[in-house]
Amino acid sequence: MWHCSFSSLSLCCLFLLLTIIPTHCYLISPPLLDLINSTCKECSDKSANINYNFCVTSLQAIPITHVTNLQGVGIVAMELALENATNTISSIEKMLSSKEFDPFAMNCLRDCLELYADAITLLVDAFVAFLAEHFDIATVLMRTVMDATSTCDEEFTEKKGELTLLAKENYNLFQLSDISSCIIKQVSSVPSQLTNVSS
């Protein structure tokens, strides 16, 4: 029911997520670098699944010049997850159109395509929930995205010896979703500053 109540905002937020963050790199400020390092350290300490180096490298890749707090870092993490899912859908579509794979792999790719399409909706809804300070809902949605990546991996492992064609993509989205979930929990434990994400 909640998903429907936010559906009217989802397309607008999708547009914002894909346009407000530059696709090229900037020099990152020392305060923001410290914030990213401390955030990734806390997240990797709390979750055995989160790779500290992956976290730092990812969050530094597309910094927003006006990010000054943890909420802003959370927005970056969620945007990166959405960008990953969107790019993966394009990759899957190219694989399917190439017809280079056996029937089993093609079926796996079709299933994963559906999972990633659902993941994009979940990510946008999670972003809406995050901005609305519905942190529990946002966390559940990010966890559901993580489950989708695991399900995609499992599709390929059902056949012995089958190569998992989307192993890297699934790993990256799982990591970014887990990082986002961790940051959401951190944000939920401090007084709201979501209206002050930019200076």
PDB file of C-alpha atoms in Angstrom:
ATOM      1  CA  MET A   1       0.000   0.000   0.000  1.00  0.00           C
ATOM      2  CA  TRP A   2       2.806   2.405   0.826  1.00  0.00           C
ATOM      3  CA  HIS A   3       4.352   1.916  -2.626  1.00  0.00           C
ATOM      4  CA  CYS A   4       1.196   3.171  -4.284  1.00  0.00           C
ATOM      5  CA  SER A   5       1.010   6.236  -2.066  1.00  0.00           C
ATOM      6  CA  PHE A   6       4.446   7.350  -3.268  1.00  0.00           C
ATOM      7  CA  SER A   7       4.110   6.323  -6.907  1.00  0.00           C
ATOM      8  CA  SER A   8       3.218   9.841  -8.019  1.00  0.00           C
ATOM      9  CA  LEU A   9       6.569  11.065  -6.706  1.00  0.00           C
ATOM     10  CA  SER A  10       8.708   8.222  -8.000  1.00  0.00           C
ATOM     11  CA  LEU A  11       9.189   9.456 -11.558  1.00  0.00           C
ATOM     12  CA  CYS A  12      10.141  12.934 -10.367  1.00  0.00           C
ATOM     13  CA  CYS A  13      12.652  11.503  -7.929  1.00  0.00           C
ATOM     14  CA  LEU A  14      14.053   9.193 -10.592  1.00  0.00           C
ATOM     15  CA  PHE A  15      14.651  12.232 -12.793  1.00  0.00           C
ATOM     16  CA  LEU A  16      16.321  14.088  -9.943  1.00  0.00           C
ATOM     17  CA  LEU A  17      18.513  11.148  -9.011  1.00  0.00           C
ATOM     18  CA  LEU A  18      19.755  10.820 -12.578  1.00  0.00           C
ATOM     19  CA  THR A  19      20.359  14.529 -13.115  1.00  0.00           C
ATOM     20  CA  ILE A  20      21.365  16.295  -9.892  1.00  0.00           C
ATOM     21  CA  ILE A  21      24.588  14.362  -9.493  1.00  0.00           C
ATOM     22  CA  PRO A  22      27.326  15.085 -12.042  1.00  0.00           C
ATOM     23  CA  THR A  23      28.696  12.156 -14.012  1.00  0.00           C
ATOM     24  CA  HIS A  24      32.247  13.481 -13.867  1.00  0.00           C
ATOM     25  CA  CYS A  25      34.601  13.714 -10.921  1.00  0.00           C
ATOM     26  CA  TYR A  26      35.542  16.685  -8.804  1.00  0.00           C
ATOM     27  CA  LEU A  27      38.327  17.205  -6.322  1.00  0.00           C
ATOM     28  CA  ILE A  28      36.888  16.091  -3.006  1.00  0.00           C
ATOM     29  CA  SER A  29      37.223  18.341   0.036  1.00  0.00           C
ATOM     30  CA  PRO A  30      39.077  17.071   3.144  1.00  0.00           C
ATOM     31  CA  PRO A  31      35.982  17.375   5.412  1.00  0.00           C
ATOM     32  CA  LEU A  32      33.892  15.318   2.986  1.00  0.00           C
ATOM     33  CA  LEU A  33      36.701  12.796   2.613  1.00  0.00           C
ATOM     34  CA  ASP A  34      36.818  12.416   6.401  1.00  0.00           C
ATOM     35  CA  LEU A  35      33.048  11.963   6.499  1.00  0.00           C
ATOM     36  CA  ILE A  36      33.163   9.284   3.812  1.00  0.00           C
ATOM     37  CA  ASN A  37      36.028   7.462   5.524  1.00  0.00           C
ATOM     38  CA  SER A  38      34.335   7.485   8.928  1.00  0.00           C
ATOM     39  CA  THR A  39      30.995   6.449   7.444  1.00  0.00           C
ATOM     40  CA  CYS A  40      32.515   3.536   5.537  1.00  0.00           C
ATOM     41  CA  LYS A  41      34.528   2.492   8.596  1.00  0.00           C
ATOM     42  CA  GLU A  42      31.402   2.372  10.757  1.00  0.00           C
ATOM     43  CA  CYS A  43      29.410   0.533   8.100  1.00  0.00           C
ATOM     44  CA  SER A  44      32.123  -2.063   7.440  1.00  0.00           C
ATOM     45  CA  ASP A  45      32.499  -2.610  11.187  1.00  0.00           C
ATOM     46  CA  LYS A  46      28.786  -3.211  11.582  1.00  0.00           C
ATOM     47  CA  SER A  47      28.266  -5.356   8.484  1.00  0.00           C
ATOM     48  CA  ALA A  48      30.556  -8.187   7.483  1.00  0.00           C
ATOM     49  CA  ASN A  49      29.199  -7.857   3.948  1.00  0.00           C
ATOM     50  CA  ILE A  50      30.409  -4.307   3.386  1.00  0.00           C
ATOM     51  CA  ASN A  51      33.861  -3.924   1.878  1.00  0.00           C
ATOM     52  CA  TYR A  52      35.498  -0.778   3.296  1.00  0.00           C
ATOM     53  CA  ASN A  53      37.637  -0.085   0.221  1.00  0.00           C
ATOM     54  CA  PHE A  54      34.667  -0.546  -2.113  1.00  0.00           C
ATOM     55  CA  CYS A  55      32.646   1.844   0.035  1.00  0.00           C
ATOM     56  CA  VAL A  56      35.277   4.591   0.067  1.00  0.00           C
ATOM     57  CA  THR A  57      36.096   4.272  -3.616  1.00  0.00           C
ATOM     58  CA  SER A  58      32.434   4.300  -4.636  1.00  0.00           C
ATOM     59  CA  LEU A  59      31.398   7.284  -2.535  1.00  0.00           C
ATOM     60  CA  GLN A  60      34.395   9.300  -3.715  1.00  0.00           C
ATOM     61  CA  ALA A  61      33.687   8.577  -7.371  1.00  0.00           C
ATOM     62  CA  ILE A  62      30.826  11.009  -7.868  1.00  0.00           C
ATOM     63  CA  PRO A  63      30.988  13.609  -5.075  1.00  0.00           C
ATOM     64  CA  ILE A  64      28.439  16.389  -4.955  1.00  0.00           C
ATOM     65  CA  THR A  65      30.050  19.762  -4.315  1.00  0.00           C
ATOM     66  CA  HIS A  66      27.284  20.783  -1.920  1.00  0.00           C
ATOM     67  CA  VAL A  67      27.295  17.643   0.248  1.00  0.00           C
ATOM     68  CA  THR A  68      28.113  18.697   3.797  1.00  0.00           C
ATOM     69  CA  ASN A  69      26.612  15.955   5.954  1.00  0.00           C
ATOM     70  CA  LEU A  70      25.730  12.300   6.301  1.00  0.00           C
ATOM     71  CA  GLN A  71      22.352  12.748   4.632  1.00  0.00           C
ATOM     72  CA  GLY A  72      24.080  14.015   1.496  1.00  0.00           C
ATOM     73  CA  VAL A  73      26.403  11.017   1.486  1.00  0.00           C
ATOM     74  CA  GLY A  74      23.335   8.789   1.788  1.00  0.00           C
ATOM     75  CA  ILE A  75      21.816  10.424  -1.290  1.00  0.00           C
ATOM     76  CA  VAL A  76      25.047   9.785  -3.207  1.00  0.00           C
ATOM     77  CA  ALA A  77      25.038   6.109  -2.176  1.00  0.00           C
ATOM     78  CA  MET A  78      21.446   5.610  -3.253  1.00  0.00           C
ATOM     79  CA  GLU A  79      22.034   7.400  -6.555  1.00  0.00           C
ATOM     80  CA  LEU A  80      25.020   5.166  -7.238  1.00  0.00           C
ATOM     81  CA  ALA A  81      22.870   2.101  -6.560  1.00  0.00           C
ATOM     82  CA  LEU A  82      20.244   3.379  -8.985  1.00  0.00           C
ATOM     83  CA  GLU A  83      22.875   4.139 -11.614  1.00  0.00           C
ATOM     84  CA  ASN A  84      24.291   0.627 -11.208  1.00  0.00           C
ATOM     85  CA  ALA A  85      20.870  -0.987 -11.619  1.00  0.00           C
ATOM     86  CA  THR A  86      20.062   1.140 -14.660  1.00  0.00           C
ATOM     87  CA  ASN A  87      23.370   0.295 -16.345  1.00  0.00           C
ATOM     88  CA  THR A  88      22.912  -3.386 -15.562  1.00  0.00           C
ATOM     89  CA  ILE A  89      19.528  -3.427 -17.276  1.00  0.00           C
ATOM     90  CA  SER A  90      21.191  -2.035 -20.398  1.00  0.00           C
ATOM     91  CA  SER A  91      23.877  -4.735 -20.181  1.00  0.00           C
ATOM     92  CA  ILE A  92      21.302  -7.498 -19.786  1.00  0.00           C
ATOM     93  CA  GLU A  93      19.315  -6.239 -22.760  1.00  0.00           C
ATOM     94  CA  LYS A  94      22.463  -6.295 -24.896  1.00  0.00           C
ATOM     95  CA  MET A  95      23.239  -9.848 -23.769  1.00  0.00           C
ATOM     96  CA  LEU A  96      19.734 -10.987 -24.603  1.00  0.00           C
ATOM     97  CA  SER A  97      19.790  -9.377 -28.024  1.00  0.00           C
ATOM     98  CA  SER A  98      23.160 -10.937 -28.847  1.00  0.00           C
ATOM     99  CA  LYS A  99      21.751 -14.470 -28.452  1.00  0.00           C
ATOM    100  CA  GLU A 100      25.270 -15.686 -27.677  1.00  0.00           C
ATOM    101  CA  PHE A 101      24.249 -17.744 -24.659  1.00  0.00           C
ATOM    102  CA  ASP A 102      22.590 -21.102 -24.130  1.00  0.00           C
ATOM    103  CA  PRO A 103      18.850 -21.338 -23.341  1.00  0.00           C
ATOM    104  CA  PHE A 104      19.465 -21.753 -19.604  1.00  0.00           C
ATOM    105  CA  ALA A 105      21.590 -18.606 -19.411  1.00  0.00           C
ATOM    106  CA  MET A 106      19.074 -16.691 -21.522  1.00  0.00           C
ATOM    107  CA  ASN A 107      16.283 -17.629 -19.105  1.00  0.00           C
ATOM    108  CA  CYS A 108      18.449 -16.533 -16.175  1.00  0.00           C
ATOM    109  CA  LEU A 109      19.090 -13.204 -17.866  1.00  0.00           C
ATOM    110  CA  ARG A 110      15.372 -12.675 -18.449  1.00  0.00           C
ATOM    111  CA  ASP A 111      14.649 -13.384 -14.793  1.00  0.00           C
ATOM    112  CA  CYS A 112      17.423 -11.025 -13.714  1.00  0.00           C
ATOM    113  CA  LEU A 113      16.115  -8.340 -16.052  1.00  0.00           C
ATOM    114  CA  GLU A 114      12.791  -8.477 -14.249  1.00  0.00           C
ATOM    115  CA  LEU A 115      14.522  -8.420 -10.858  1.00  0.00           C
ATOM    116  CA  TYR A 116      16.555  -5.356 -11.811  1.00  0.00           C
ATOM    117  CA  ALA A 117      13.498  -3.573 -13.203  1.00  0.00           C
ATOM    118  CA  ASP A 118      11.798  -4.132  -9.861  1.00  0.00           C
ATOM    119  CA  ALA A 119      14.962  -3.008  -8.082  1.00  0.00           C
ATOM    120  CA  ILE A 120      14.870   0.366  -9.827  1.00  0.00           C
ATOM    121  CA  THR A 121      11.331   0.952  -8.566  1.00  0.00           C
ATOM    122  CA  LEU A 122      12.399  -0.091  -5.067  1.00  0.00           C
ATOM    123  CA  LEU A 123      15.405   2.232  -5.137  1.00  0.00           C
ATOM    124  CA  VAL A 124      13.351   5.223  -6.211  1.00  0.00           C
ATOM    125  CA  ASP A 125      10.739   4.469  -3.548  1.00  0.00           C
ATOM    126  CA  ALA A 126      13.510   4.100  -0.964  1.00  0.00           C
ATOM    127  CA  PHE A 127      14.834   7.525  -1.921  1.00  0.00           C
ATOM    128  CA  VAL A 128      11.366   9.031  -1.513  1.00  0.00           C
ATOM    129  CA  ALA A 129      11.005   7.358   1.878  1.00  0.00           C
ATOM    130  CA  PHE A 130      14.445   8.586   2.934  1.00  0.00           C
ATOM    131  CA  LEU A 131      13.606  12.202   2.107  1.00  0.00           C
ATOM    132  CA  ALA A 132      10.281  11.827   3.915  1.00  0.00           C
ATOM    133  CA  GLU A 133      12.179  10.465   6.933  1.00  0.00           C
ATOM    134  CA  HIS A 134      10.412   7.104   6.732  1.00  0.00           C
ATOM    135  CA  PHE A 135      13.709   5.442   7.558  1.00  0.00           C
ATOM    136  CA  ASP A 136      12.333   2.010   8.478  1.00  0.00           C
ATOM    137  CA  ILE A 137      10.560   1.762   5.124  1.00  0.00           C
ATOM    138  CA  ALA A 138      13.646   2.948   3.257  1.00  0.00           C
ATOM    139  CA  THR A 139      15.764   0.324   5.008  1.00  0.00           C
ATOM    140  CA  VAL A 140      13.335  -2.483   4.170  1.00  0.00           C
ATOM    141  CA  LEU A 141      13.300  -1.429   0.522  1.00  0.00           C
ATOM    142  CA  MET A 142      17.097  -1.381   0.309  1.00  0.00           C
ATOM    143  CA  ARG A 143      17.219  -4.834   1.901  1.00  0.00           C
ATOM    144  CA  THR A 144      14.753  -6.056  -0.707  1.00  0.00           C
ATOM    145  CA  VAL A 145      17.087  -4.805  -3.439  1.00  0.00           C
ATOM    146  CA  MET A 146      19.902  -6.779  -1.820  1.00  0.00           C
ATOM    147  CA  ASP A 147      17.696  -9.889  -1.892  1.00  0.00           C
ATOM    148  CA  ALA A 148      17.072  -9.302  -5.603  1.00  0.00           C
ATOM    149  CA  THR A 149      20.802  -9.406  -6.372  1.00  0.00           C
ATOM    150  CA  SER A 150      21.159 -12.652  -4.425  1.00  0.00           C
ATOM    151  CA  THR A 151      18.213 -14.154  -6.279  1.00  0.00           C
ATOM    152  CA  CYS A 152      19.780 -13.200  -9.603  1.00  0.00           C
ATOM    153  CA  ASP A 153      23.010 -14.941  -8.599  1.00  0.00           C
ATOM    154  CA  GLU A 154      21.099 -18.036  -7.497  1.00  0.00           C
ATOM    155  CA  GLU A 155      19.387 -18.282 -10.879  1.00  0.00           C
ATOM    156  CA  PHE A 156      22.726 -19.143 -12.513  1.00  0.00           C
ATOM    157  CA  THR A 157      23.918 -21.515  -9.775  1.00  0.00           C
ATOM    158  CA  GLU A 158      20.929 -23.802 -10.286  1.00  0.00           C
ATOM    159  CA  LYS A 159      22.873 -25.403 -13.144  1.00  0.00           C
ATOM    160  CA  LYS A 160      26.203 -26.917 -12.177  1.00  0.00           C
ATOM    161  CA  GLY A 161      29.142 -25.292 -13.903  1.00  0.00           C
ATOM    162  CA  GLU A 162      27.114 -22.374 -15.262  1.00  0.00           C
ATOM    163  CA  LEU A 163      28.958 -19.067 -15.327  1.00  0.00           C
ATOM    164  CA  THR A 164      27.249 -16.309 -13.339  1.00  0.00           C
ATOM    165  CA  LEU A 165      27.134 -13.662 -16.050  1.00  0.00           C
ATOM    166  CA  LEU A 166      26.144 -10.840 -13.710  1.00  0.00           C
ATOM    167  CA  ALA A 167      28.363 -11.650 -10.726  1.00  0.00           C
ATOM    168  CA  LYS A 168      30.132  -8.263 -10.712  1.00  0.00           C
ATOM    169  CA  GLU A 169      26.948  -6.274 -11.247  1.00  0.00           C
ATOM    170  CA  ASN A 170      25.149  -8.185  -8.496  1.00  0.00           C
ATOM    171  CA  TYR A 171      28.059  -7.695  -6.108  1.00  0.00           C
ATOM    172  CA  ASN A 172      28.232  -3.964  -6.796  1.00  0.00           C
ATOM    173  CA  LEU A 173      24.511  -3.397  -6.320  1.00  0.00           C
ATOM    174  CA  PHE A 174      24.474  -5.542  -3.187  1.00  0.00           C
ATOM    175  CA  GLN A 175      27.342  -3.507  -1.732  1.00  0.00           C
ATOM    176  CA  LEU A 176      25.813  -0.142  -2.635  1.00  0.00           C
ATOM    177  CA  SER A 177      22.434  -1.166  -1.250  1.00  0.00           C
ATOM    178  CA  ASP A 178      23.962  -2.409   1.992  1.00  0.00           C
ATOM    179  CA  ILE A 179      25.988   0.805   2.312  1.00  0.00           C
ATOM    180  CA  SER A 180      22.841   2.847   1.693  1.00  0.00           C
ATOM    181  CA  SER A 181      20.955   0.831   4.284  1.00  0.00           C
ATOM    182  CA  CYS A 182      23.714   1.406   6.811  1.00  0.00           C
ATOM    183  CA  ILE A 183      23.733   5.160   6.188  1.00  0.00           C
ATOM    184  CA  ILE A 184      19.947   5.301   6.488  1.00  0.00           C
ATOM    185  CA  LYS A 185      20.239   3.716   9.924  1.00  0.00           C
ATOM    186  CA  GLN A 186      22.932   6.196  10.914  1.00  0.00           C
ATOM    187  CA  VAL A 187      20.824   9.133   9.751  1.00  0.00           C
ATOM    188  CA  SER A 188      17.787   7.834  11.633  1.00  0.00           C
ATOM    189  CA  SER A 189      19.727   7.960  14.899  1.00  0.00           C
ATOM    190  CA  VAL A 190      20.541  11.683  14.711  1.00  0.00           C
ATOM    191  CA  PRO A 191      18.336  14.800  14.607  1.00  0.00           C
ATOM    192  CA  SER A 192      16.884  15.525  11.179  1.00  0.00           C
ATOM    193  CA  GLN A 193      19.045  17.571   8.861  1.00  0.00           C
ATOM    194  CA  LEU A 194      17.505  16.512   5.577  1.00  0.00           C
ATOM    195  CA  THR A 195      16.426  20.054   4.850  1.00  0.00           C
ATOM    196  CA  ASN A 196      20.057  21.124   5.171  1.00  0.00           C
ATOM    197  CA  VAL A 197      21.723  18.667   2.814  1.00  0.00           C
ATOM    198  CA  SER A 198      23.130  21.545   0.811  1.00  0.00           C
ATOM    199  CA  SER A 199      24.930  24.511   2.263  1.00  0.00           C
TER     200      SER A 199
END
